[in-house]
C-alpha atoms as a printed R data frame, in Angstrom:
    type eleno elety resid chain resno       x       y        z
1   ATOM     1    CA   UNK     A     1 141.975 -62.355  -94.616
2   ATOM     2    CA   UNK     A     2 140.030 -59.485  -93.142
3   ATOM     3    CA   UNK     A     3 137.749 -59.301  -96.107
4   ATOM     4    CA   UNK     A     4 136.709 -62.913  -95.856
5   ATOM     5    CA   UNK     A     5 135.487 -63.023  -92.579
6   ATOM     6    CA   UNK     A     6 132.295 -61.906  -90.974
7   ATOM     7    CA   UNK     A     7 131.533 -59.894  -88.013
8   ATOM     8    CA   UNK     A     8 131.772 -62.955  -85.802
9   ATOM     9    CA   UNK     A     9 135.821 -63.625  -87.076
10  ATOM    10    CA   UNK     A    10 134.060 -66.579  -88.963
11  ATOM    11    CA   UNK     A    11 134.052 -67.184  -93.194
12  ATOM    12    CA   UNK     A    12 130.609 -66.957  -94.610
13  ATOM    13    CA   UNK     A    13 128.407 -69.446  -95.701
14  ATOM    14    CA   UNK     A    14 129.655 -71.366  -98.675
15  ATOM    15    CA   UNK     A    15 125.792 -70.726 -100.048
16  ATOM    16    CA   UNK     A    16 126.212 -66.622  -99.096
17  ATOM    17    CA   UNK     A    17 129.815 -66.432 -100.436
18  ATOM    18    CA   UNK     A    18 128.350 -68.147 -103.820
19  ATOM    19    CA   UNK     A    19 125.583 -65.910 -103.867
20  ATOM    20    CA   UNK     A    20 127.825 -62.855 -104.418
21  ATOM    21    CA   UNK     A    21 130.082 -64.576 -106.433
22  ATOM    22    CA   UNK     A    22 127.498 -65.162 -108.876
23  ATOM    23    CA   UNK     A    23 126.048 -61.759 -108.583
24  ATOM    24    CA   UNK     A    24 129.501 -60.028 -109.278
25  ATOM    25    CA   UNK     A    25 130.071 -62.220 -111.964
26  ATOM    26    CA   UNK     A    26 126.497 -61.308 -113.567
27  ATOM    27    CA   UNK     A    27 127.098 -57.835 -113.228
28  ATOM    28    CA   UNK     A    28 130.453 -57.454 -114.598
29  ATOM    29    CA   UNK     A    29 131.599 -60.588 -116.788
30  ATOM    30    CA   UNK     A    30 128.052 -61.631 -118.976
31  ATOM    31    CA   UNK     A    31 130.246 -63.501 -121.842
32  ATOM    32    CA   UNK     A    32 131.811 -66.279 -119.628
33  ATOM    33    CA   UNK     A    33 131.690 -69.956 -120.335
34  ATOM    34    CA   UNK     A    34 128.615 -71.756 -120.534
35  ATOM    35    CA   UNK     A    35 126.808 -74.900 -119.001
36  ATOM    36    CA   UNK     A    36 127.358 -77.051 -121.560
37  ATOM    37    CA   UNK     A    37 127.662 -80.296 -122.977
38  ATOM    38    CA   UNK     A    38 130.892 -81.570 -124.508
39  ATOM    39    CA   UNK     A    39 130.023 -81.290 -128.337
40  ATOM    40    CA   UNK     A    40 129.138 -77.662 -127.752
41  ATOM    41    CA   UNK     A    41 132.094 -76.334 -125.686
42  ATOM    42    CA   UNK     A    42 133.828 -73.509 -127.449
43  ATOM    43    CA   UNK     A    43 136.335 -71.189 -127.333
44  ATOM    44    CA   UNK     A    44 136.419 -68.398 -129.473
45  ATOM    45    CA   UNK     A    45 138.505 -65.016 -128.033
46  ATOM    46    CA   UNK     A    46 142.087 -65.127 -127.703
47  ATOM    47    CA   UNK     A    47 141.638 -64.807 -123.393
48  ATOM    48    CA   UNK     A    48 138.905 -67.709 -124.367
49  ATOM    49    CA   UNK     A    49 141.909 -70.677 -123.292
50  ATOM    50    CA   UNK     A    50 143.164 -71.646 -120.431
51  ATOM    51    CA   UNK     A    51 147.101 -71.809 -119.565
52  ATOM    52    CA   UNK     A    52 149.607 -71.948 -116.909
53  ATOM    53    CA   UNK     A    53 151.731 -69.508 -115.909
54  ATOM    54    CA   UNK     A    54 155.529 -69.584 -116.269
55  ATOM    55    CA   UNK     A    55 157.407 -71.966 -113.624
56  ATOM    56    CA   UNK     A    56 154.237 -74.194 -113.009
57  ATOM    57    CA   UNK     A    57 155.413 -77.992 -112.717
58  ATOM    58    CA   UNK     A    58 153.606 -80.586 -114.959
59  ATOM    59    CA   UNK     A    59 153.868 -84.280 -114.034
60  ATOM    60    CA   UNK     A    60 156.304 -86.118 -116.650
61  ATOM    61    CA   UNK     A    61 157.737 -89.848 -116.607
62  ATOM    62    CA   UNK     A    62 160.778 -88.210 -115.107
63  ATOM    63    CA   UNK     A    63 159.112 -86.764 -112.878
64  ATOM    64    CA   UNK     A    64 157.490 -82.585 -112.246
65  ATOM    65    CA   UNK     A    65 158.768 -79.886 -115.007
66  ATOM    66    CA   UNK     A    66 158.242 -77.019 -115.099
67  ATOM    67    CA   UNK     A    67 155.770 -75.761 -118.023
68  ATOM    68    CA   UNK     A    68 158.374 -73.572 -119.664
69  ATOM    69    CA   UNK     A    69 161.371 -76.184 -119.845
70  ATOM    70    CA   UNK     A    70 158.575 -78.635 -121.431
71  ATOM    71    CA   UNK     A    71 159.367 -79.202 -125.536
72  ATOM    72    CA   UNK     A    72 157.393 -80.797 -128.568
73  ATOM    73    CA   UNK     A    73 157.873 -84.408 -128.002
74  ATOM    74    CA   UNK     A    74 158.233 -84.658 -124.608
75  ATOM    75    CA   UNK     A    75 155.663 -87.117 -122.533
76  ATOM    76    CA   UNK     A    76 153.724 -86.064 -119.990
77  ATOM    77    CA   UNK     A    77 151.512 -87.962 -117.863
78  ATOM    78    CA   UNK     A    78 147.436 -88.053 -117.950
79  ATOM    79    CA   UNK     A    79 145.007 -88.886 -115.192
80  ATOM    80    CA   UNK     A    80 144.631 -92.085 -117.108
81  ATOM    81    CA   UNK     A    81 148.339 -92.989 -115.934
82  ATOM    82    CA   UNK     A    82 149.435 -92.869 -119.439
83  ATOM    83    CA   UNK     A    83 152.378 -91.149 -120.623
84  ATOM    84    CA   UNK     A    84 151.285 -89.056 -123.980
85  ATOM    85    CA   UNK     A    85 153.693 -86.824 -126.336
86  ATOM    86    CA   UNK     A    86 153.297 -82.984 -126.295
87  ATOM    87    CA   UNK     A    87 152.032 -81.999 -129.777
88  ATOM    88    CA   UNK     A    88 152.783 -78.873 -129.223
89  ATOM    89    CA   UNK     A    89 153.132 -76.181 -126.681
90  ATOM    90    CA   UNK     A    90 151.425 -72.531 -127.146
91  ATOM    91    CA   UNK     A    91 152.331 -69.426 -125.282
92  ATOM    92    CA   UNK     A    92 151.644 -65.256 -124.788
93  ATOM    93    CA   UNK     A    93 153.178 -63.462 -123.098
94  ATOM    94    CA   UNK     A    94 151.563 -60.098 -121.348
95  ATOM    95    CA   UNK     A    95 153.335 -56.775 -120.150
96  ATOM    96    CA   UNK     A    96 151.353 -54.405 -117.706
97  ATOM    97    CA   UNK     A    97 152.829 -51.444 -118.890
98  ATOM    98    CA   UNK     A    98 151.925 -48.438 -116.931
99  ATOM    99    CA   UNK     A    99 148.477 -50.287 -116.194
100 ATOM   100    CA   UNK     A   100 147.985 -50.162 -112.143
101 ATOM   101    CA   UNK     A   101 145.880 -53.722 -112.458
102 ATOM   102    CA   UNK     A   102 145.386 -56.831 -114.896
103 ATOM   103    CA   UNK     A   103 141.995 -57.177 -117.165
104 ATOM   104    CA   UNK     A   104 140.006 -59.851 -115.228
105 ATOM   105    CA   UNK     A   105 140.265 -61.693 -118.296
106 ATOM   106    CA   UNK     A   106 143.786 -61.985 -118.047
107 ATOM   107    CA   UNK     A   107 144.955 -61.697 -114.351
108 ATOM   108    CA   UNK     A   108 145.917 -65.638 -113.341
109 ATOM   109    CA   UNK     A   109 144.091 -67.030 -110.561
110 ATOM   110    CA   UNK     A   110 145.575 -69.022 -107.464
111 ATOM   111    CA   UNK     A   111 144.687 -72.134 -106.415
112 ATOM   112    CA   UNK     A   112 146.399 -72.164 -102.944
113 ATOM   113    CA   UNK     A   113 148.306 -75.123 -101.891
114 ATOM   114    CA   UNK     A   114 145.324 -78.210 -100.301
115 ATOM   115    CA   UNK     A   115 142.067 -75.891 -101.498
116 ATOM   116    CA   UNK     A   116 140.915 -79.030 -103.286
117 ATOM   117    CA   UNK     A   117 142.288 -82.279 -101.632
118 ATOM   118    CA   UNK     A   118 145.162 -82.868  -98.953
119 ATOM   119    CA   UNK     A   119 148.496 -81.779 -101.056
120 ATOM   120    CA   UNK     A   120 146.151 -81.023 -104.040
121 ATOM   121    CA   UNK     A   121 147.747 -79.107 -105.578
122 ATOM   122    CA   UNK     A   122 151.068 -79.939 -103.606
123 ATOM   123    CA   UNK     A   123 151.962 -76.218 -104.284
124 ATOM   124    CA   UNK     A   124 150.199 -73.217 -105.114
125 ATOM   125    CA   UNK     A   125 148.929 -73.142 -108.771
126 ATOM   126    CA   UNK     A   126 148.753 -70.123 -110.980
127 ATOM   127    CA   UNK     A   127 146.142 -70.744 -114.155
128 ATOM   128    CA   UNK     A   128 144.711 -68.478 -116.568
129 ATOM   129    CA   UNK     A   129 140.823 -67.507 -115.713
130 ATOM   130    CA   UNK     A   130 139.065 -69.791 -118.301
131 ATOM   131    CA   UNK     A   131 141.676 -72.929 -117.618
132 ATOM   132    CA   UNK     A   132 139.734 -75.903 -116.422
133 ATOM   133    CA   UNK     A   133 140.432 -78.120 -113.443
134 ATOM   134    CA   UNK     A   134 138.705 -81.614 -113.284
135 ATOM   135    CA   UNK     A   135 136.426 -82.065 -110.489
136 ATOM   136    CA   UNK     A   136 133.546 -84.474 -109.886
137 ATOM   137    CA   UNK     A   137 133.710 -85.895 -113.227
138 ATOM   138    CA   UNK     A   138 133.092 -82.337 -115.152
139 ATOM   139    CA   UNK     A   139 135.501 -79.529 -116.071
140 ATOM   140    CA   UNK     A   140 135.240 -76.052 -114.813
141 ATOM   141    CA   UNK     A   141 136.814 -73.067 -115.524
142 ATOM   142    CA   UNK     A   142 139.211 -72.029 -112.711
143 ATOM   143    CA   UNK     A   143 137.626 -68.355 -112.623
144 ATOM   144    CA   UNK     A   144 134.340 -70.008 -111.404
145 ATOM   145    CA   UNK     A   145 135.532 -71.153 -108.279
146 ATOM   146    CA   UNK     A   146 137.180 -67.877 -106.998
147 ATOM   147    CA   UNK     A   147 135.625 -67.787 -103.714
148 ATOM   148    CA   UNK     A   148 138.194 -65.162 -102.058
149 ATOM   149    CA   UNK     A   149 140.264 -67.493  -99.732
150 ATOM   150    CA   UNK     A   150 141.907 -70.610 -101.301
151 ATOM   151    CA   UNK     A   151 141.046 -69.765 -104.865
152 ATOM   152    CA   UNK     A   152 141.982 -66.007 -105.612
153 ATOM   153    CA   UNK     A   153 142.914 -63.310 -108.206
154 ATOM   154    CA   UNK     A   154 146.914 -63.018 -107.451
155 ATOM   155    CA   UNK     A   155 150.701 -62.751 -109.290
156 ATOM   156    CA   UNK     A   156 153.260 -64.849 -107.953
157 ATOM   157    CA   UNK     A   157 156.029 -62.027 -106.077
158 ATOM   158    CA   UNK     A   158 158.734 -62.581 -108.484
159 ATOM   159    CA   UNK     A   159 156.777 -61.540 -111.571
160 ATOM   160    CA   UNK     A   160 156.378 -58.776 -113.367
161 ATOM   161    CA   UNK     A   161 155.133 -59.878 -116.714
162 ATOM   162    CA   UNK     A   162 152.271 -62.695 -117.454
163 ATOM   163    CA   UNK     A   163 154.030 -65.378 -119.657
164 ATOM   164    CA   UNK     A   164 151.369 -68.005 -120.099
165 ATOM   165    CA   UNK     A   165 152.237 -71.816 -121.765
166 ATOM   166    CA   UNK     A   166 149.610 -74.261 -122.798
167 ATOM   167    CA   UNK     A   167 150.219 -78.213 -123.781
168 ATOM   168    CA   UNK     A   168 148.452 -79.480 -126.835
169 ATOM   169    CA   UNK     A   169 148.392 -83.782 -126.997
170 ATOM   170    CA   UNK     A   170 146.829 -85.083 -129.910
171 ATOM   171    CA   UNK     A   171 143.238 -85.221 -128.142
172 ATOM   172    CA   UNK     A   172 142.400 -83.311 -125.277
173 ATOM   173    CA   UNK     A   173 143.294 -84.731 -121.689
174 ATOM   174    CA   UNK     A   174 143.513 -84.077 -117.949
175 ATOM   175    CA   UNK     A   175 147.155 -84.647 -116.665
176 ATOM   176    CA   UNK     A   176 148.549 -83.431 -113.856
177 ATOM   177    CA   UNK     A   177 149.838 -79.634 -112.900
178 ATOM   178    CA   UNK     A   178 151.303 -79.359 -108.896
179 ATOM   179    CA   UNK     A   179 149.699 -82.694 -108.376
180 ATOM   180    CA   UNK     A   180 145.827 -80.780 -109.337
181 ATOM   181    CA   UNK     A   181 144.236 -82.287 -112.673
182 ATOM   182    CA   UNK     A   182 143.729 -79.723 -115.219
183 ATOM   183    CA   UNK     A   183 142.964 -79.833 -118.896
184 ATOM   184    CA   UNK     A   184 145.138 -80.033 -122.122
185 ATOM   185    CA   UNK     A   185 144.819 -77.586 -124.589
186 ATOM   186    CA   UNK     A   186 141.204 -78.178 -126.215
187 ATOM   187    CA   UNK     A   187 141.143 -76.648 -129.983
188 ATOM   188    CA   UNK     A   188 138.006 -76.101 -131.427
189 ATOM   189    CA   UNK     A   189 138.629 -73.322 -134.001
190 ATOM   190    CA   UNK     A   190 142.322 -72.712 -134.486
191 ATOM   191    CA   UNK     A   191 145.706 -71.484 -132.402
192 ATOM   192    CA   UNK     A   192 145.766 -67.922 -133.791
193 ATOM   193    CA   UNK     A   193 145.158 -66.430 -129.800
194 ATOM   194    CA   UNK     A   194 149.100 -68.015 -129.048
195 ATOM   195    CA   UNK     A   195 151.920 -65.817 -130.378
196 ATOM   196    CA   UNK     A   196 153.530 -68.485 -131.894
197 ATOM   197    CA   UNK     A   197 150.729 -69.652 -133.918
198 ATOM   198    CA   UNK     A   198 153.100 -70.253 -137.029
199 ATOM   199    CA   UNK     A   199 154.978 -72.617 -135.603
200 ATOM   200    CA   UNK     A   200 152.466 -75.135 -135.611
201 ATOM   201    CA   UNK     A   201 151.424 -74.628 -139.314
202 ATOM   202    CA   UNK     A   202 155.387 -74.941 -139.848
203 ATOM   203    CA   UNK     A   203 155.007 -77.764 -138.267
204 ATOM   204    CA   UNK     A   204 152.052 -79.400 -139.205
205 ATOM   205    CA   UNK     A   205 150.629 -77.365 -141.648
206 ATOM   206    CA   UNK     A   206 147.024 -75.857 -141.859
207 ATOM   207    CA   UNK     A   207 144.410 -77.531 -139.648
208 ATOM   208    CA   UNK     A   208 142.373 -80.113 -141.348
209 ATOM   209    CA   UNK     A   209 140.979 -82.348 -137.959
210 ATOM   210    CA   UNK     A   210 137.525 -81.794 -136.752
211 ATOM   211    CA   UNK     A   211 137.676 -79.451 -133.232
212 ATOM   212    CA   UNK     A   212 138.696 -81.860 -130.251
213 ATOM   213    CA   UNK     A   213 135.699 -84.055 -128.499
214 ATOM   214    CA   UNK     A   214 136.344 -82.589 -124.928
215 ATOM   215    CA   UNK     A   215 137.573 -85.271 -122.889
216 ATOM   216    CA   UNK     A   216 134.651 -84.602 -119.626
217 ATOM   217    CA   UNK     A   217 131.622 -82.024 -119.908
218 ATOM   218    CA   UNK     A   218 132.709 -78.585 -119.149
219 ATOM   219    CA   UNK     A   219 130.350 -76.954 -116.731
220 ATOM   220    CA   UNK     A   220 130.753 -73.122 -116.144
221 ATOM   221    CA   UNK     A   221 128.881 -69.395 -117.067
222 ATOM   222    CA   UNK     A   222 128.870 -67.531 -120.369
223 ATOM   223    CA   UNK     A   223 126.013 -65.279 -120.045
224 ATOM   224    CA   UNK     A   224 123.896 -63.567 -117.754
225 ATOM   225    CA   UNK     A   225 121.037 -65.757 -118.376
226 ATOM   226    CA   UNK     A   226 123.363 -68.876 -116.854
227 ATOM   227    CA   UNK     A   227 124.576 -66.464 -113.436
228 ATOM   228    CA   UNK     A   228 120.595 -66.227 -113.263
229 ATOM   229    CA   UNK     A   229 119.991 -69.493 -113.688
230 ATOM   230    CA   UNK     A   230 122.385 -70.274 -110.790
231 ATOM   231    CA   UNK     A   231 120.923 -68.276 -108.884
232 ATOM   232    CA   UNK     A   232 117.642 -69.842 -108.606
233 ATOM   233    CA   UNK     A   233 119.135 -73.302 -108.292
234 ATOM   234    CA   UNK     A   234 120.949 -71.821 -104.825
235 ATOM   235    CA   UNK     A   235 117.244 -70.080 -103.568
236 ATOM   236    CA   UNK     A   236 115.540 -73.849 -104.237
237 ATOM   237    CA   UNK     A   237 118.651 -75.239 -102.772
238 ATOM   238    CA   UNK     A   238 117.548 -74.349  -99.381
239 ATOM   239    CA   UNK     A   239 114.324 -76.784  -99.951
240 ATOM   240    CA   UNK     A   240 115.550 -79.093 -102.200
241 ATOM   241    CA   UNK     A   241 119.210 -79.646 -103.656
242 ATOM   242    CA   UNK     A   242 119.514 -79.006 -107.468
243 ATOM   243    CA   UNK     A   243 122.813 -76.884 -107.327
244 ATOM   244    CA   UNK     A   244 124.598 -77.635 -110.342
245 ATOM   245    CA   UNK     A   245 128.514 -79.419 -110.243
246 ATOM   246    CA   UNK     A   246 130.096 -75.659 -110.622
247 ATOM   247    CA   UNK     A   247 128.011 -75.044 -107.063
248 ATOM   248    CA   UNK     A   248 128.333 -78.195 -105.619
249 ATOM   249    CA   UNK     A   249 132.215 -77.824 -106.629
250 ATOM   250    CA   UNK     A   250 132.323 -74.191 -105.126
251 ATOM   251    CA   UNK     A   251 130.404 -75.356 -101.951
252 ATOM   252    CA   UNK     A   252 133.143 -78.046 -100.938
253 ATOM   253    CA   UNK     A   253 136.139 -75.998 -101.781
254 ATOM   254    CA   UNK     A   254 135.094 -73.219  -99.116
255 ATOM   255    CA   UNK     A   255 134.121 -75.418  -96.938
256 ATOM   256    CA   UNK     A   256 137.334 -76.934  -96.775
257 ATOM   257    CA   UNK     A   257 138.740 -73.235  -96.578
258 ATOM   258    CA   UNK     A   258 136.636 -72.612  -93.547
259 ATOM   259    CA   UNK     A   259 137.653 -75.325  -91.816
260 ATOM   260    CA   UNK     A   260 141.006 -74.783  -92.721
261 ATOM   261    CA   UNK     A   261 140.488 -70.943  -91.052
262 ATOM   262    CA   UNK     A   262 139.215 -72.408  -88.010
263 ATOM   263    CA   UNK     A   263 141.406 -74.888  -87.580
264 ATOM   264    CA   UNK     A   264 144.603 -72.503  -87.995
């Protein structure tokens, strides 16, 4: 915690903290998801989806499974409160090898246990960087809310390897991962970044449906230009408010952190 607290003992402003968020993030990641409206989403790079890791528990009729137990067929429910099959379920599967850290593109990223809402999510969650949660109506890429305290870069203890898992309904939906809404896998151009790619053409054979109509706008950064553009929105923001929903998002997370920090 040492590195998240000022001079004082106290967390920084949620505006500061944002501030270098973006700036790190402009500097060292410029090809990260955009602002953009729901027709235009896309993801194109095999890191370019998000997934869960290995042992995270997805809300079914029955009740929480975990992600890897989860088969083709199986119903799981949305935050519509409707109970939808599993199309199909994609995974990869990562090995550090004598590597002394993850790519940031691949490292997961904790949501700690209440960063969003009381018992949201009920336990911590582990999601890949570019897997959205559903917040305020829009979807944004986990990776965009790392703010250092109750959304971080960190492995579970017991493991060693990265096994990721993603759920594929027949449209793209938000349903329920340690009680925090997240999406369902959105395909826009194919499954070839999952290692078992084959088995859905096995299954289904070769894609013929339009790419998935996502089911909120996704709001996050692709490029530099966008980390810029957020940038000015937080320098007017101390006049006038036009942060955008990733900001606003970011803003109320910490906050709760903070308060969290000072309350402990």
């Amino acid at each position: 915690m040492r590195n998240d607290v000022d001079s004082k003992g106290t967390l920084p402003s949620p505006a500061r903290r944002h501030f270098f968020h973006i700036m790190s993030s402009a500097a060292g990641a410029l090809a990260l998801p955009a602002l953009t409206k729901p027709a235009k989403a896309r993801i194109t790079t095999l890191h370019g989806t998000g997934c869960f890791l290995r042992g995270t528990r997805i809300l079914a009729p029955q009740g929480a499974e975990r992600v890897e137990n989860l088969a083709i067929g199986d119903c799981v429910i949305t935050a519509r409160g409707e109970s939808k099959p599993i199309k199909w379920i994609g995974g990869r599967r990562f090995s550090q090898g004598l590597s002394a850290q993850w790519p940031d593109d691949v490292h997961p990223i904790r949501v700690a246990r209440s960063a969003l809402a009381d018992n949201v999510p009920h336990s911590d969650l582990y999601l890949s960087p570019l897997h959205a949660l559903f917040i305020d109506g829009v979807l944004i890429p986990v990776k965009d809310l790392v703010n250092g305290v109750s959304i971080t870069r960190a492995m579970p203890e017991d493991h060693q390897d990265i096994e990721y898992f993603h759920i594929e309904l027949e449209a793209h939906e938000v349903i329920l991962a340690e009680a925090a809404p997240v999406e369902t896998l959105l395909v826009t151009d194919g499954r070839e970044r999952f290692t078992n790619f084959v088995e859905f053409e096995r299954l289904y054979g070769r894609e013929t449906a339009p790419a998935m109509v996502p089911y909120a706008p996704v709001a996050g950064y692709r490029r530099g230009r966008d980390h810029l553009v957020a940038l000015l929105r937080l320098g007017v923001s101390q006049v006038i408010d036009v942060r955008d929903p990733v900001q606003i998002a970011y803003d109320r997370i910490l906050a709760r952190a903070a308060a969290a920090h000072l309350d402990a």
